[in-house]
Amino acid sequence: MNFFEAQDTARRTTSMLVVLFGLAVIILLLLSNFIVFEYFYFVEFGALTFSLSQLNLVFDGNLCVVISAAIVGFVCLGSIYKLVQLSAGGSVIAQHLGGIV
């Protein structure tokens, strides 16, 4: 494999990883909101489970936005932190992985 083939493979892999990361964040948002609303339903009605048709009894759009914004904020902060670490250069990355420069 020459350099250009390796570069194309790396681009495809990176694109797939970005898509999977976005999918993971969306799933995290959905599950987090579902767990919070399940908790509120349990506190209000004392039942451990509910059907999706009963979700409107405890659904609060503002709370959903706040939860989602907090999660997206934490994900963005973590991403920015890692981006700053990785932008320091190859030697810093090698040292973080236990390499000797």
XYZ file of C-alpha atoms in Angstrom:
101
model
C 0.000 0.000 0.000
C 1.428 3.352 -0.945
C 1.017 6.625 0.887
C -1.978 7.813 -1.122
C -3.917 4.592 -0.565
C -3.198 4.814 3.155
C -4.353 8.430 3.176
C -7.623 7.553 1.429
C -8.213 4.691 3.862
C -7.558 7.016 6.804
C -10.045 9.563 5.423
C -12.765 6.938 5.022
C -12.112 5.587 8.508
C -12.176 9.085 10.001
C -15.464 9.894 8.276
C -17.019 6.708 9.629
C -15.737 7.457 13.142
C -17.233 10.969 13.022
C -20.606 9.551 11.960
C -20.474 6.926 14.724
C -19.513 9.590 17.285
C -22.521 11.704 16.255
C -24.776 8.663 16.486
C -23.420 7.892 19.958
C -24.149 11.457 21.117
C -27.721 11.256 19.781
C -28.290 7.928 21.547
C -26.817 9.408 24.742
C -29.252 12.333 24.520
C -32.254 10.073 23.988
C -31.362 7.673 26.791
C -30.521 10.454 29.249
C -33.820 12.222 28.649
C -35.712 8.934 28.879
C -34.057 8.074 32.213
C -34.826 11.509 33.680
C -38.470 11.353 32.613
C -38.719 7.771 33.924
C -37.431 9.044 37.286
C -39.998 11.851 37.371
C -42.754 9.397 36.478
C -41.625 7.102 39.310
C -41.563 9.967 41.818
C -44.988 11.237 40.774
C -46.887 7.981 40.261
C -44.831 5.369 42.126
C -44.678 3.011 39.149
C -41.379 1.666 37.875
C -42.406 1.401 34.243
C -44.661 3.326 31.924
C -45.743 3.070 28.349
C -44.643 5.599 25.787
C -48.240 6.840 25.534
C -47.995 7.951 29.182
C -44.788 9.888 28.559
C -46.762 13.089 27.981
C -47.803 13.045 31.671
C -44.285 13.969 32.788
C -42.733 15.328 29.577
C -41.382 18.855 29.912
C -39.907 20.363 26.766
C -37.843 22.938 28.645
C -36.255 20.259 30.821
C -35.509 18.206 27.721
C -33.715 21.176 26.160
C -31.717 21.829 29.347
C -30.640 18.187 29.671
C -29.690 17.985 26.002
C -27.798 21.293 26.097
C -25.854 20.197 29.184
C -24.855 16.901 27.587
C -23.877 18.518 24.283
C -21.913 21.135 26.244
C -19.952 18.475 28.131
C -19.267 16.553 24.918
C -18.061 19.744 23.211
C -15.836 20.669 26.154
C -14.293 17.197 26.144
C -13.765 17.350 22.391
C -12.134 20.775 22.588
C -9.875 19.596 25.423
C -8.679 16.606 23.381
C -8.278 18.775 20.267
C -6.021 21.169 22.185
C -3.987 18.228 23.510
C -3.595 16.701 20.054
C -2.710 20.011 18.402
C 0.450 20.250 20.537
C 2.248 17.987 18.079
C 3.404 14.451 17.546
C 6.039 14.450 20.288
C 3.496 15.379 22.961
C 1.153 12.638 21.746
C 3.997 10.115 21.837
C 4.869 11.146 25.409
C 1.237 10.743 26.494
C 1.345 7.221 25.088
C 4.524 6.408 27.031
C 7.058 7.102 24.299
C 10.465 8.636 24.881
C 11.373 11.647 22.787
